[in-house]
Short mmCIF file of C-alpha atoms in Angstrom, two decimals:
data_model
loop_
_atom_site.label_atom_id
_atom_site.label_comp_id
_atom_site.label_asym_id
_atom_site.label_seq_id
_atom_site.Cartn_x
_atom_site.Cartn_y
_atom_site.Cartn_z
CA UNK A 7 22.83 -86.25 -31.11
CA UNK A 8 20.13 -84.10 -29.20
CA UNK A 9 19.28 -80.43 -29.95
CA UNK A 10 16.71 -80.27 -27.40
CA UNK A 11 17.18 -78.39 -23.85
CA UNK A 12 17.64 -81.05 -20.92
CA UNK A 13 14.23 -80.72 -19.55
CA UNK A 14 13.04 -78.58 -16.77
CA UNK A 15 12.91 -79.60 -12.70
CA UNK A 16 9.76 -80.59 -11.30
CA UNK A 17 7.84 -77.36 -9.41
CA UNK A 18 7.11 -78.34 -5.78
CA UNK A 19 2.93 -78.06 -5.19
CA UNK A 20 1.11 -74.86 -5.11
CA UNK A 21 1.02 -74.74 -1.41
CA UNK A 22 4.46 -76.33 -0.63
CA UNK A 23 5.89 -73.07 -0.88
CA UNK A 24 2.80 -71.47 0.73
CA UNK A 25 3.49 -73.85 3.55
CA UNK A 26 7.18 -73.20 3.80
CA UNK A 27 6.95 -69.66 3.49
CA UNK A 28 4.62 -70.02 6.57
CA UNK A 29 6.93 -72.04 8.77
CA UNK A 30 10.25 -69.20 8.03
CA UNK A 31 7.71 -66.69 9.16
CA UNK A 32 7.36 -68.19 12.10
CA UNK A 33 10.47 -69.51 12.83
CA UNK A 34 11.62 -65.77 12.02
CA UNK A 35 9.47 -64.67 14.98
CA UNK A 36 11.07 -66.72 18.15
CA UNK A 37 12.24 -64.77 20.40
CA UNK A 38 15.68 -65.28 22.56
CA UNK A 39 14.03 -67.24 24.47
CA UNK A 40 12.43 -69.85 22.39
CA UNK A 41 15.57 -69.80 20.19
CA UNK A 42 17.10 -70.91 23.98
CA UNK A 43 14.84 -73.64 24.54
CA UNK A 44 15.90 -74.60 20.41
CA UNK A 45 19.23 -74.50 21.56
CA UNK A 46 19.18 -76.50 24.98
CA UNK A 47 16.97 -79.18 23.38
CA UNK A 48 19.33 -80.23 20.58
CA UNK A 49 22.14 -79.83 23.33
CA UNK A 50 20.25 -82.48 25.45
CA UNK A 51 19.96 -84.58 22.70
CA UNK A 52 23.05 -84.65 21.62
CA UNK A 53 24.37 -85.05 25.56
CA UNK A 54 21.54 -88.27 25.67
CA UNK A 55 23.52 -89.90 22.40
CA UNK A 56 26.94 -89.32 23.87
CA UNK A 57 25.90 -90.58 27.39
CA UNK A 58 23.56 -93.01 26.52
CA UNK A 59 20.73 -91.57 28.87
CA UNK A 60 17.07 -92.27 27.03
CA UNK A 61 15.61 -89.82 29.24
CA UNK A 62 17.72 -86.39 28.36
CA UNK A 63 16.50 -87.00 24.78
CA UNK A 64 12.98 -86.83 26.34
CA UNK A 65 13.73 -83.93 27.90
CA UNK A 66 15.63 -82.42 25.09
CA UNK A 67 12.51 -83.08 22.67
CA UNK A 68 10.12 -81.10 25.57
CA UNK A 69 12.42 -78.46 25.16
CA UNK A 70 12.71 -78.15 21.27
CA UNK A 71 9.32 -78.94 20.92
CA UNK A 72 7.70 -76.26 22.73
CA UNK A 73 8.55 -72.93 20.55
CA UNK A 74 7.82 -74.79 17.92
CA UNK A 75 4.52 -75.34 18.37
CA UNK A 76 4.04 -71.82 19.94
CA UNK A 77 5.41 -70.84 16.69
CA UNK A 78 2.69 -72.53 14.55
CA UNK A 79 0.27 -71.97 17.29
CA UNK A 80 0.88 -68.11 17.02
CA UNK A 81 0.98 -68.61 13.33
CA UNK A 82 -2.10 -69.53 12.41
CA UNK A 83 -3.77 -67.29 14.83
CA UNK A 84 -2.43 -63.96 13.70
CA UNK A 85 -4.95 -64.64 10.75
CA UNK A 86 -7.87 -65.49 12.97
CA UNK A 87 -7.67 -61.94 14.74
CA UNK A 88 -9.46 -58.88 13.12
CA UNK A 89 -9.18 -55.52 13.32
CA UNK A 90 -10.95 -52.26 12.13
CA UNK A 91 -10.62 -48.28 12.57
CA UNK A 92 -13.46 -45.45 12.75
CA UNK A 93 -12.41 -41.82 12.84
CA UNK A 94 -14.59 -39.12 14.11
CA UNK A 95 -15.16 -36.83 13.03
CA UNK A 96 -13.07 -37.12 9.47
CA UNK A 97 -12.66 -33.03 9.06
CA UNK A 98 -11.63 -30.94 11.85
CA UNK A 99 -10.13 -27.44 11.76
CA UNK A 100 -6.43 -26.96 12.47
CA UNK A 101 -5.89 -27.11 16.34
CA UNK A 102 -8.80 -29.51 17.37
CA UNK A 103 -8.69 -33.28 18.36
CA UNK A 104 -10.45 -36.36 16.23
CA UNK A 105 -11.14 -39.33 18.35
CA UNK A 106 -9.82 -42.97 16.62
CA UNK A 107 -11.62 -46.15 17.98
CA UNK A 108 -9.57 -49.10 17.47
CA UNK A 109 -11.47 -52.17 17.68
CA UNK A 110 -10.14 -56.21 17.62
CA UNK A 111 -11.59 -59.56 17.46
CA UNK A 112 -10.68 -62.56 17.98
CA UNK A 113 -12.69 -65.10 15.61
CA UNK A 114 -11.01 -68.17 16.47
CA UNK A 115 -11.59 -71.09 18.61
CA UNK A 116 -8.54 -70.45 20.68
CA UNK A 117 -7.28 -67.44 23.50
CA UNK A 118 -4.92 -65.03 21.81
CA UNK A 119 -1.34 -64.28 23.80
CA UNK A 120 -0.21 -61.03 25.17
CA UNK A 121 -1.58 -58.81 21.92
CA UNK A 122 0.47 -55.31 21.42
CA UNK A 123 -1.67 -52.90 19.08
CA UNK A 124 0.55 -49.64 17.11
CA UNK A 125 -1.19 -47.77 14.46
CA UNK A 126 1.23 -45.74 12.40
CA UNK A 127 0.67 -41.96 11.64
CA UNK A 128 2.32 -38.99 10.38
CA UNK A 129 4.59 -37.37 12.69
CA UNK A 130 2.27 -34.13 12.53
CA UNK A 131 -0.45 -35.96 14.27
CA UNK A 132 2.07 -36.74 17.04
CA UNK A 133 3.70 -40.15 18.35
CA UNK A 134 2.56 -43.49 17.50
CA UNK A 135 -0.55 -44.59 19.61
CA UNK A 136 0.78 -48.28 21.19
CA UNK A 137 -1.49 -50.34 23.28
CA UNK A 138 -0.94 -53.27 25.32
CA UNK A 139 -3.65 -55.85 25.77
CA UNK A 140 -4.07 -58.78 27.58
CA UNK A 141 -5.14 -62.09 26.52
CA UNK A 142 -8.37 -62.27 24.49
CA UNK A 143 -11.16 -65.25 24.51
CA UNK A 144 -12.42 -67.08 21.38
CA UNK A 145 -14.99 -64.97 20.25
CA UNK A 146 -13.86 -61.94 22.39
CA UNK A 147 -13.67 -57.89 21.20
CA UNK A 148 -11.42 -55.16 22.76
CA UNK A 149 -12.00 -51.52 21.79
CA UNK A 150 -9.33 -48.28 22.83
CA UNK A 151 -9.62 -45.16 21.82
CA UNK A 152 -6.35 -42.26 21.17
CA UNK A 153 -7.17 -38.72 20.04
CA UNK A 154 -4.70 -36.87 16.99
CA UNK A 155 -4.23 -33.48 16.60
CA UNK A 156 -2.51 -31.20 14.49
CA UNK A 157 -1.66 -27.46 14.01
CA UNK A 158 -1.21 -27.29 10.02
CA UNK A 159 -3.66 -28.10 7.39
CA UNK A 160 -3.65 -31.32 5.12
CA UNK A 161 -5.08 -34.67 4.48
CA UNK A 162 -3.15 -37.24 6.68
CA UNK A 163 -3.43 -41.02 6.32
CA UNK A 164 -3.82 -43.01 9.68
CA UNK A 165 -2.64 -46.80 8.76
CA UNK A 166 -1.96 -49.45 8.58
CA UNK A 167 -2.83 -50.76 11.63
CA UNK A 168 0.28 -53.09 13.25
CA UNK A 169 -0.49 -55.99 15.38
CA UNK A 170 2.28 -58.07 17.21
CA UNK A 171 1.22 -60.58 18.93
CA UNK A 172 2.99 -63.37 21.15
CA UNK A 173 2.52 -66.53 23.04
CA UNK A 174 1.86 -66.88 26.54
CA UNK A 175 5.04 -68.39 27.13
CA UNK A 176 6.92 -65.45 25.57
CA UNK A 177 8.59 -68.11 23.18
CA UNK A 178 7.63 -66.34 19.32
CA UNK A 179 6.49 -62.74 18.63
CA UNK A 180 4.51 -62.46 15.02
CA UNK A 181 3.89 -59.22 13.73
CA UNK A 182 0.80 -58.60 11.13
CA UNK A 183 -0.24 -55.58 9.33
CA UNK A 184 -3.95 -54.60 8.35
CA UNK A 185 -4.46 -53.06 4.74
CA UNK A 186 -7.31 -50.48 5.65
CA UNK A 187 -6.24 -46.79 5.88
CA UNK A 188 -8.52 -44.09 7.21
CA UNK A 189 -7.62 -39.87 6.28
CA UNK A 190 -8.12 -37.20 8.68
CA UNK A 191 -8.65 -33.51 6.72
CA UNK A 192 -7.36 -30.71 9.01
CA UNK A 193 -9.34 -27.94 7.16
CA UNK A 194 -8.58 -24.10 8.15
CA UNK A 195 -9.68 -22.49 11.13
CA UNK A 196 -12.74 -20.47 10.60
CA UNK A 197 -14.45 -18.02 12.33
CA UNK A 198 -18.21 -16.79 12.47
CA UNK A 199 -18.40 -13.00 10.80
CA UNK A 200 -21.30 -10.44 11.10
CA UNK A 201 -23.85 -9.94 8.77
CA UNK A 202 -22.38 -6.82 7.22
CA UNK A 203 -23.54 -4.55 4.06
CA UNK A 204 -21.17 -3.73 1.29
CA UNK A 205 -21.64 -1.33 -1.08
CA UNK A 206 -22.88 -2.54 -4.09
CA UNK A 207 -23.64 -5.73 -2.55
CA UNK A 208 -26.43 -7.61 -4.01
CA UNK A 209 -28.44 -9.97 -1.34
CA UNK A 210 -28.32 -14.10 -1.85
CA UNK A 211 -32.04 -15.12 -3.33
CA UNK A 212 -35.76 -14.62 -2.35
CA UNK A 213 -39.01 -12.17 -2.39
CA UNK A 214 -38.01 -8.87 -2.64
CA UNK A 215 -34.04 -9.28 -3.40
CA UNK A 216 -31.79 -9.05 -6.73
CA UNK A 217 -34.11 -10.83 -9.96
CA UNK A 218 -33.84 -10.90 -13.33
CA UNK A 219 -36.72 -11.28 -16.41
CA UNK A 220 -37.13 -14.33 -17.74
CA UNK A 221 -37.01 -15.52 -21.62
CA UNK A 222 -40.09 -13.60 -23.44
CA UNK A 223 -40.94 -16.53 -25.73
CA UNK A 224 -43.88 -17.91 -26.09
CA UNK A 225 -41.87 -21.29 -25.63
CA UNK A 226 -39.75 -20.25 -23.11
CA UNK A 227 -42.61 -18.49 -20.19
CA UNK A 228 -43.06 -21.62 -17.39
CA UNK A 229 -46.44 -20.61 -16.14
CA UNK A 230 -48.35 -21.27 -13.05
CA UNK A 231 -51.74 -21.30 -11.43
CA UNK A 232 -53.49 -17.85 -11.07
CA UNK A 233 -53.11 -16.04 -7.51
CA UNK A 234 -55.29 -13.83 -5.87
CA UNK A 235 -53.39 -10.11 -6.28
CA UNK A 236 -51.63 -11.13 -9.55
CA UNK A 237 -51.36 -8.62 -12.63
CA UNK A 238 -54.12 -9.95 -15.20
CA UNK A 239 -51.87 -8.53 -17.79
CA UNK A 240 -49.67 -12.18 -16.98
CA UNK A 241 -52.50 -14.36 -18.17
CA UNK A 242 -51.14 -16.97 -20.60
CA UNK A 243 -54.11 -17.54 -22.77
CA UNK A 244 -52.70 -20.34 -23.95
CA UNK A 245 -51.68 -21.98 -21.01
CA UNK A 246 -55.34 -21.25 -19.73
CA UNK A 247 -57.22 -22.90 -22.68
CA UNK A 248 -55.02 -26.01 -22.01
CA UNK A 249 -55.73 -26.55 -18.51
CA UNK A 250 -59.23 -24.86 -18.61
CA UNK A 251 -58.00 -22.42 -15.17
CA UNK A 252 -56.50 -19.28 -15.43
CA UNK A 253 -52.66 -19.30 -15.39
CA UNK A 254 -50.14 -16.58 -15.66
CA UNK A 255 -46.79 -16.27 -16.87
CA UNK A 256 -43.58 -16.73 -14.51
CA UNK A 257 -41.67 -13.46 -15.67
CA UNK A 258 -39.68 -13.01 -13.25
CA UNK A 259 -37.14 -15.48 -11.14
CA UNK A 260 -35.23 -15.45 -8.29
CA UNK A 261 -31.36 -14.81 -9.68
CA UNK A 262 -28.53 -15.69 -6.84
CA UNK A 263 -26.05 -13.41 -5.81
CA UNK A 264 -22.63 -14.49 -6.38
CA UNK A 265 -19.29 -13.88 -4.49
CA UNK A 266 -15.73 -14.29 -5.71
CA UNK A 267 -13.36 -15.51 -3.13
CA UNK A 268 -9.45 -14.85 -4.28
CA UNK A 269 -6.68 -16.14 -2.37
CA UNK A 270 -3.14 -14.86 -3.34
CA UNK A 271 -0.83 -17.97 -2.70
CA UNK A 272 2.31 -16.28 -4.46
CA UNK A 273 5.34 -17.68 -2.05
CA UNK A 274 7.23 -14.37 -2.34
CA UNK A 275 4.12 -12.55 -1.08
CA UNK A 276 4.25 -13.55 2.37
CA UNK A 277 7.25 -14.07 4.92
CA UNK A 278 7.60 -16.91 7.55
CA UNK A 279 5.34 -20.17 8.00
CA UNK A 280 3.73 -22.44 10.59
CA UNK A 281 0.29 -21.76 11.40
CA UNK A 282 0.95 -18.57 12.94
CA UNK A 283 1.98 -17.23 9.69
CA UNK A 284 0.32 -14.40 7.06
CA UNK A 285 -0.26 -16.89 4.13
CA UNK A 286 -2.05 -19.35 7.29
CA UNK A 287 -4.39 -16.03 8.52
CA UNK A 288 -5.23 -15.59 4.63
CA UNK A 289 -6.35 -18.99 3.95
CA UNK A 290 -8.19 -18.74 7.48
CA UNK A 291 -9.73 -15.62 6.13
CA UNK A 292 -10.65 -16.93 2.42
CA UNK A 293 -12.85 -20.03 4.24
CA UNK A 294 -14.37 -17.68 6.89
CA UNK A 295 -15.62 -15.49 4.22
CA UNK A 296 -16.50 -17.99 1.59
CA UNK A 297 -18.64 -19.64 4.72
CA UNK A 298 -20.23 -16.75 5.87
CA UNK A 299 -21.28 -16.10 1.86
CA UNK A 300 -22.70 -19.30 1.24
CA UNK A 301 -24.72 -19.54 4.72
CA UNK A 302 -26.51 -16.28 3.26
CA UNK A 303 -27.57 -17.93 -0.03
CA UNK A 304 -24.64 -16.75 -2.26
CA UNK A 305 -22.97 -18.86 -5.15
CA UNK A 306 -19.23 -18.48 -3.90
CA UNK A 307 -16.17 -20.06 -5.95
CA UNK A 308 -12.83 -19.51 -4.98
CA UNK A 309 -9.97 -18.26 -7.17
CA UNK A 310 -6.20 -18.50 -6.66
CA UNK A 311 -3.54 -16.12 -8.45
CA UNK A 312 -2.87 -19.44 -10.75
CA UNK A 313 -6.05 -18.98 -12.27
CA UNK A 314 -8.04 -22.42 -11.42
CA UNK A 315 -11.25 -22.26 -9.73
CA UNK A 316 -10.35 -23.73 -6.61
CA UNK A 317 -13.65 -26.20 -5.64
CA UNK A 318 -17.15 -26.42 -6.84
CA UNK A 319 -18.52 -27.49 -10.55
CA UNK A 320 -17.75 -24.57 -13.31
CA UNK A 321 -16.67 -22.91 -10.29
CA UNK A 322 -19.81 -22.57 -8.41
CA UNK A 323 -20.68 -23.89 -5.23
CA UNK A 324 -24.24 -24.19 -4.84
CA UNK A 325 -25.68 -23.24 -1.41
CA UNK A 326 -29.30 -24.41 -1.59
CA UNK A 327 -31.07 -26.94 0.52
CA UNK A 328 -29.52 -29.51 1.98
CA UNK A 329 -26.51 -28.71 -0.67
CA UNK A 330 -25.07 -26.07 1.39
CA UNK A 331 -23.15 -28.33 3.96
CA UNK A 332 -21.87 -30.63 0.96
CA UNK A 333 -20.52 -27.78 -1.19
CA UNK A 334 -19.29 -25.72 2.46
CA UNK A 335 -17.45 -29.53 2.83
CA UNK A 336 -15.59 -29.28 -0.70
CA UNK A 337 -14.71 -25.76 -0.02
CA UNK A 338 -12.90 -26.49 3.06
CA UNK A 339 -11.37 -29.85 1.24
CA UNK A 340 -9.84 -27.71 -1.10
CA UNK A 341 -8.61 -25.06 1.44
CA UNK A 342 -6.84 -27.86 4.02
CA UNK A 343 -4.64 -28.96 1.14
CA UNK A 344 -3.69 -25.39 -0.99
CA UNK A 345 -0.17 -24.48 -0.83
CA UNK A 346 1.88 -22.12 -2.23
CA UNK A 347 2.16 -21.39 -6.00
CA UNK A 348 5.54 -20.34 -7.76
CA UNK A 349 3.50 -17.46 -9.50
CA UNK A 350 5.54 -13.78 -9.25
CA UNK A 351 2.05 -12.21 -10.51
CA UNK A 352 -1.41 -12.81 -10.14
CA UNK A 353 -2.26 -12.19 -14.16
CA UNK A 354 -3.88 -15.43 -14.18
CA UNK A 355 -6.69 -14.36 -11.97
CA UNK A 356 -7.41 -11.03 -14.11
CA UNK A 357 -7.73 -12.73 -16.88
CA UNK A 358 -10.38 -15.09 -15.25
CA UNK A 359 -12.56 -11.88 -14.16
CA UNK A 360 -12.08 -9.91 -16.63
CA UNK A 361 -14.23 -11.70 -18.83
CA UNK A 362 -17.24 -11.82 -16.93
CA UNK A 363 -18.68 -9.13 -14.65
CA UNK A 364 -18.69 -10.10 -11.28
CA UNK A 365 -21.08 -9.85 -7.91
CA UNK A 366 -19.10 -9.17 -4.67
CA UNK A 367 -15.20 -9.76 -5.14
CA UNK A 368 -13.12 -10.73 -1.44
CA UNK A 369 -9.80 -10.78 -2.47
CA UNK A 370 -6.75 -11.54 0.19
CA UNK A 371 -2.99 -10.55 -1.13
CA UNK A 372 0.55 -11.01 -0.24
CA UNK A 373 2.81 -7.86 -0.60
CA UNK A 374 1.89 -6.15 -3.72
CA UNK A 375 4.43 -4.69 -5.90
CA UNK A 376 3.49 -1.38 -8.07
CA UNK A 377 2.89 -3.99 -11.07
CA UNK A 378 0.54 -5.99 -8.83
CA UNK A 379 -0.82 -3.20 -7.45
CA UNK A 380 -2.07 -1.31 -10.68
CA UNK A 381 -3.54 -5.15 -12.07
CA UNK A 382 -5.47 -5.84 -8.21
CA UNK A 383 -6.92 -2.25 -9.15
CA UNK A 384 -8.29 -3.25 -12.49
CA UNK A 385 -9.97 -6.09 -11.07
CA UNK A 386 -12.26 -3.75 -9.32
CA UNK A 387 -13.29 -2.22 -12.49
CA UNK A 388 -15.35 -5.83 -13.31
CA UNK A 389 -17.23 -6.18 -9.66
CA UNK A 390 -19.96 -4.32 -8.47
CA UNK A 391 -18.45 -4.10 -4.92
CA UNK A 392 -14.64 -4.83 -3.73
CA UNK A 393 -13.16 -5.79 -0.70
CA UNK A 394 -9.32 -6.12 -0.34
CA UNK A 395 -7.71 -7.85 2.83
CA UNK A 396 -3.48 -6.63 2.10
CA UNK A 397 -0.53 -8.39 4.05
CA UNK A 398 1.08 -5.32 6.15
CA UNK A 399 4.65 -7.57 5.30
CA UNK A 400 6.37 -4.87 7.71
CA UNK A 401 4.37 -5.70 10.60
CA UNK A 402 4.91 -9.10 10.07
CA UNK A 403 8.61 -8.74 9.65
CA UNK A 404 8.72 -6.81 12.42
CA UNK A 405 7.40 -9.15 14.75
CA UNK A 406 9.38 -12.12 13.89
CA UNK A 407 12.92 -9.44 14.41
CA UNK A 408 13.65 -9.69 10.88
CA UNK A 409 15.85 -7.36 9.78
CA UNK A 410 15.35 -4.75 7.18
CA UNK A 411 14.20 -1.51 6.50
CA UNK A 412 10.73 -1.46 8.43
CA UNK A 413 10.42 2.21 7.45
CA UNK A 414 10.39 2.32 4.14
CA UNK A 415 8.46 -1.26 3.71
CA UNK A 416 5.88 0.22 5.76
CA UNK A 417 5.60 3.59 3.50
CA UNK A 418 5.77 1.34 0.43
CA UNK A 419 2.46 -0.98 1.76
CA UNK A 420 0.58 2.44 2.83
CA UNK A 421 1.39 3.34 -0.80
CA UNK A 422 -0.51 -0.01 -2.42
CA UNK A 423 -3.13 0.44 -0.06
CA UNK A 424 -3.69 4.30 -1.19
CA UNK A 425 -3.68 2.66 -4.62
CA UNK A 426 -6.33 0.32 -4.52
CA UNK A 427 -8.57 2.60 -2.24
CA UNK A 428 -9.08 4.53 -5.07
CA UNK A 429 -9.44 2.34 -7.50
CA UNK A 430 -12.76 1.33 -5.73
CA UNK A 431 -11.32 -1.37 -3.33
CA UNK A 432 -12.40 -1.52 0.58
CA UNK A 433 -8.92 -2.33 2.02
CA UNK A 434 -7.78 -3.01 5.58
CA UNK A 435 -4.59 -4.10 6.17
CA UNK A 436 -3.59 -7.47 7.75
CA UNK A 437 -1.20 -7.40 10.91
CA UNK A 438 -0.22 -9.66 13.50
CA UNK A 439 -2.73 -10.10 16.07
CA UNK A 440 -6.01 -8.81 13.90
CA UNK A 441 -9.24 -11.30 13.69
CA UNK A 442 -10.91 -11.80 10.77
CA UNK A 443 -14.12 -10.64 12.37
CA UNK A 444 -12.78 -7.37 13.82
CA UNK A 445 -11.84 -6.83 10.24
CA UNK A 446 -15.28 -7.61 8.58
CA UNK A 447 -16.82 -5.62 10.14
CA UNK A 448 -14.42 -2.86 9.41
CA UNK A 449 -14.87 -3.17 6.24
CA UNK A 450 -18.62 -3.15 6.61
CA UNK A 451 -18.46 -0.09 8.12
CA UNK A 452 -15.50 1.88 5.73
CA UNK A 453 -18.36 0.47 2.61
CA UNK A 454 -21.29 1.87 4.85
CA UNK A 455 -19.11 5.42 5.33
CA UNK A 456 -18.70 5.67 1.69
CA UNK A 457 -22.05 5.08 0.54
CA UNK A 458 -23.36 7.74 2.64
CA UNK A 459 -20.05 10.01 1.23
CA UNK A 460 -22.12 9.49 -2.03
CA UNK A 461 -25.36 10.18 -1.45
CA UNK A 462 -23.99 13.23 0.14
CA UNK A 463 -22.44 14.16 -2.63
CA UNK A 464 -25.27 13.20 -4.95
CA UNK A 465 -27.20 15.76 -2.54
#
């Protein structure tokens, strides 16, 4: 009597299966005609041992024998052949080509087939790129080139890369796929704006612009070297007994301007979609401004209706130095991939400003209700200056031959922008066909023709 379990079946070696798993591959990969030649060798065979002829099995073994070792040829070479991508540039705006360079190698000792290259992309970048290239020496490289291009924001991956390749007597086709994926960012289109003044604009940093004093403590005051022209009322006595010169206190620094950048992404604020569409020109409009901010030496965050700050570390992006193209780069990162929020209100954003009291707000809406309306003009309350770019939904509407009530849609939007006008807000209303730059400076000039309406009025 036994209790125990009959005992288990031998494994087969490590690379036994390794090996067979090698030879189904390539098997797998014969095309019709090697399984052909298969097929009419193990016919002559069998003909030579019903006939007796010794020399059809010769031929019959020729025959079998030859997409076999094409297959294990074309096997082990599909390993011995490299391949690598390089995307430039890696962020372009919507509409404009990036240039892929495909590049292959062949590292073994032996001539690759007929080689058939297909990199696989997103069907927003357009069709897949396939190239066709001839056979390739030990040793050798080829290098092609394809351009991608697309129309609507978003990170795309490019990858893997496919490879067939296949014998030069067409008997086996292998296919092998790379691992190595690249991503092309299609960031928003942007354009350059004018170097306007808003009223109650503050300038970015330097001599002569916005500052603020400095800590008063004794602990706190930085000081510096004595200049010719400075107040000897500054002298820190202290500071000058330590280093034996004369050395005055640093009251006063430099305090950046900052801009707000808010982007209404509500889906039920805007109508249609596709690049040509309002929520599209508003996303176009939040990176042209936020741009145009930090090129003149503002800290700029961006703010959706959802609350979040949108890029940038506690929701600044600092603009100094050689930091200005890395934080404009995570700006526009953040842009190419914002979509639209199920929000019906843009609460979330009040309640973001209305604890702190803002530089230069640059807000961009969807329709505004009356409810959204009266909250958009409380914002203004917290900024010292306001500017409000408003979806004219009508016009919009009305271009794409929606119907509706044009009519009254359009009195309700004059309405809102009545509203927020005087609440404080610079508005101009967004319609199909407007540029962003015809706007700004709009808006420069409505803030510049109500400044002087107050000092008029101050007169």
């Amino acid at each position: 009597m036994s209790g125990q379990p009959p005992p288990a079946p031998a494994a087969p070696p490590a690379g036994q299966d390794a090996q067979a798993g090698g030879l189904r591959t390539a098997l797998a990969g014969t095309t019709t005609r090697g399984r052909s030649f298969l097929a009419a060798g193990l016919a002559a065979g069998a003909c030579s041992y019903i006939l007796g002829q010794p020399d059809l099995l010769r031929v019959g073994l020729l025959l079998a024998a030859l997409p076999l070792v094409c297959a294990a040829v074309l096997h082990r070479t599909r390993y011995r052949v490299g391949g690598s991508r390089k995307l430039s540039p890696a962020r372009v705006p919507a509409g404009s080509e990036a240039r892929v360079h495909l590049r292959l190698e062949n590292v073994s000792r032996l001539p690759t087939g007929l080689l058939m290259l297909q990199d696989r992309l997103p069907y927003v970048l357009g069709p897949r790129p396939r190239f066709v290239l001839d056979r390739v020496e030990p040793g050798g490289k080829r290098e092609v080139t394809y351009r991608v291009r697309s129309d609507l924001r978003g990170r795309y991956p490019l990858g893997p890369l496919q490879l067939r390749l296949s014998d030069p007597f067409g008997m086996c086709e292998m296919t092998r796929s790379f691992s190595a994926y690249d991503t092309l960012t299609v960031v928003p289109r942007t354009e350059a704006l004018a170097p306007v003044r808003l009223a109650g604009e503050a300038t970015g940093y330097g001599d002569g612009r916005h500052r603020t004093l400095a800590l008063a403590g004794e602990d706190d005051v930085i000081p510096r070297g004595y200049r010719h022209g400075d107040d000897l009322r500054r002298v820190h006595w202290r500071s000058t007994a330590k280093y034996g010169e004369l050395m005055v206190r640093r009251e006063e620094q430099p305090q950046r301007a900052g801009c707000t950048v808010l982007l209404d992404t509500r889906r039920d604020a805007y109508t249609g979609a596709g690049p040509d569409s309002p929520f599209e020109w508003a996303v176009s409009g939040a990176a042209s401004v936020a741009l145009h901010m930090l090129e003149r030496g503002y800290t700029v965050r961006l703010l959706t209706d959802g609350g979040e700050l949108g890029a940038g570390v506690d929701g600044a992006l600092n603009s100094r130095g050689g930091e200005s193209a890395d934080a404009a780069g995570i700006l526009l990162d953040t842009l190419a991939v914002i979509d639209h929020s199920e929000l019906d209100t843009v609460s979330a954003a009040y309640d973001v400003l209305r604890g702190a009291h803002e530089g230069l707000l640059v807000a961009f809406f969807g329709e505004l209700d009356e409810e959204q309306a009266a909250l958009a003009a409380r914002m203004r309350q917290r900024t010292a200056a306001g500017v409000a770019f408003v979806t004219d939904r009508a016009a919009w509407e009305s271009r794409a031959g929606a119907p509706g009530g044009p009519n009254g849609a359009a009195a309700e939007g004059a309405e809102r922008v009545r509203q927020l006008r005087e609440a404080g807000w610079t508005v101009l209303s967004v319609r199909p066909g407007t540029t962003m730059g015809d706007l700004w400076r709009e808006a420069g000039n409505q803030a510049g023709q109500l400044a002087a309406a107050a000092r008029g009025g101050e007169g």
